[in-house]
Amino acid sequence: MPESLDDVAAGLRALRSAAGSPSYARVAERVVAARRSRGVPEAESHVGRITVYDCFRAGRRRVDADLVAEIVLALAYDDATADHWRGRARAAQHRRDAGMVGTATATPPPPDEPSIERSELAAVLAAVAAGARVVVIDGLAGSGKTQLARRATERLLALGRVSERLEVDLRGFHDTLPPVEAEAALSAAVRAADDGNAPAAVAARRQRYATLLRELPRVVVLDDAASEDQVRPLLVRSGPSVLLVTSRRALRLDGAAAVTVGSFSAAESVRLLGAIAGTDRVAAEPAAAAALAEATGHLPLAVSLVATRVAARSDWSLADLVAVADARRRSLRVDDAVATTLAATYGVLSPAAQRLLRLLSAPPVEHLDETAVAAVADAPPDQSAAALAELWRHHLLQRAAPYRLRMHPLVRTFALDRSQDEDRPVERADAQHRLAHHLLALAWADHVHLRSGNGRPPPAGLALPDLDADEARRRVEREADTLVLLAGLADGPLTDALPDLARAVASRLDQWGRYGDARVLHERAWAVARAAERPDAVLRARLDLGRTLVRLGDLDAAGEHLGAVHAGLEEAGFPTEAREALNALAIVAAQQGRPDEAAARFRRCADLAAQTGDLVGQALSLDNVAIVEHRLGHLAEALTYHQRAQEVAVRAGAAAPRAQSLVNSAVLQLTLGDPAAALGSAEEGVGLAGELGLTPVRGYGLTAWGRALTALGRAEESQEHHEAALTIARQVADPVLEASAHCGLGGTRLALGEHDAARARFETAVGLATRAGLLPEQVRALRGLADTAAARGDHAAATVHRGAAEELVAGAPEADRAYVRSWLDSPG
């Protein structure tokens, strides 16, 4: 079994012990000394004792393979040993990264072939009828577990027992990819069931998953489970939903019903043969039909494939086909039956379909859409479509979801074996590189539309597909998990293209809030670029990694990456990326309490964007200047910058920066005491954000909209806006938005005279803001508690809360004091 990060850590501990157990501090000193002797800049040469110790510790989620190699050298081992451990660490990290990408669909297809009524189906339905919320369906490979789960899903839907379905691919026994980690599977499930949204925080994500399964009766198929530990976080035992777990192992899950799927009975094999090949043919030659069924070993996959071959040879008698089978082999085992059946089906395919089947086995992913299949085939569209239809007719491909095709693992193993016999290695490699090129071009087409032609330039010579913005976005959304999964493989088809791919999808991953996936992608791109000695790609990968770390709140690490590459990007002649680095450094300065520095950097970004004609970048930078001016208390200047940002966005035809600026304007207009203007800005901004899928922007717009309604005496209308914002806050794990939504709900209840409800909301907001260190939100919530106490006639409590807020204002950094006070003095 491939190594895990824990295996690598255990190996390092053994090396250290064999080297005399030097202290971690001593090892760190040796690493630093070795770096300096190689001429590594001082800023990059430091490594501390804790960082070194972490490489030896179990339970790590990430490890720096280069640092592992340096540690091995510091333990007095030779270069070959260090390179060996670097490779092991990289392979383990890539395996874990691949395990952190799961796939799920809320609209899995119905079973894609004729079926028979298996006795096991009745057992599954009976278990659910008896109250089981979890049913484990286990059995050997090819026994039809997934098909049985889908049949049960269809039946439960038809009976009205559930109203929605969800299928999660756990990849427990995939021959190339690792099993999906439980938290990644949970993320995929929530995204599929909740319109692409999944909270970033683990606790919030689990809570949302449980809510989705409790608020609506669903049937969830957890397909191909590896172990109990993989499945347990995905189980919800209370509520109306049903979970069907398929596995090759007999899983022990407390309270779960179990149904084992074995081979068909002889009668079932014959019935399926008739369902696919024709009942009249089977009835006309019952003895031959029984002999054919017997030759399959009654394994459902083998029976199905034999039946499709019979159906394809309508001019042959069943006896003829029995004779052929007997001539090949007199005695068959189950595994041999599958191989023989696949070989026979393969033999009746056209050369084009045979070639396509072999090439589709090469990419280390199972779910591809039809455009990706065409890229792998490298054939004219009509030929590719014809070959694909032929594979479909013979059930060598399955429908995994709308627009997506899947190859059964046994079929894939067979096809790969044939490819190794019939295709040169370069042909398989070329097929994978065509897939990589297809995905790369698709990602860049989407980036160009997303940034309205003013974003990063695509790689030279890359031909982009002719897609409109909506179609490009839809395809990238469908391929998102495949992109991240392929990027995490040690030697996958995207390895060489990864630095360019990561640049293309960076903005889209940011928009979706998939910051964890973005970190994996950009760290991998940085490593690939360094190994390939591509200095330009190194700069760009570190830029995107730094920007992602800003969003993850790791400001010190972000500043280190961004500061290291900003000047280099300018010198290399990458003005767009240099401006992005400067913009991100401005955000770091703003969040670390240096607003004057942040404002100056944002202004410089706006000037640079204007000089290069990047209107989208100019609009975003102007809006950021406005936000900082607001924080500095320069309200009139801030409003002017917001207005300029919107004007530039309109000239660019770019709705996304306009939506963001409108929402930010609404917040400022509330501070200025103009709720009518704020209402108009918020309503327009929320509408645009909803159309574009800008979930966080929509959330902040909803809170501003609700505050404006309350200020205009329309408190009852405001509640639904704050509730919707609260839902979004929990989805994206944004504590600022969550605290703001609670404050908004508190203000609504206070305006309606519901003092106890208002106090509860403000107290919740205080707790959230205090735990997250959000000073403005603490002040706003305390002011709400003071107003609520005053409305109840409890003036002593009002004085206490007001005093606590005043203390926070007085203790705020001088640069932020005016902004923090604005939440104490302004309405709402």
Short mmCIF file of C-alpha atoms in Angstrom, two decimals, residues 279 511 537 621 640 696 712 725 823:
data_model
loop_
_atom_site.label_atom_id
_atom_site.label_comp_id
_atom_site.label_asym_id
_atom_site.label_seq_id
_atom_site.Cartn_x
_atom_site.Cartn_y
_atom_site.Cartn_z
CA THR A 279 -36.88 -12.71 -23.83
CA GLN A 511 -15.01 33.00 -6.17
CA ALA A 537 6.28 30.03 -13.05
CA SER A 621 -8.48 48.68 -6.66
CA THR A 640 -16.15 59.29 -4.20
CA PRO A 696 -20.01 36.24 0.05
CA LEU A 712 -36.56 53.19 7.12
CA ALA A 725 -27.16 36.47 5.21
CA TRP A 823 -20.23 51.51 14.75
#
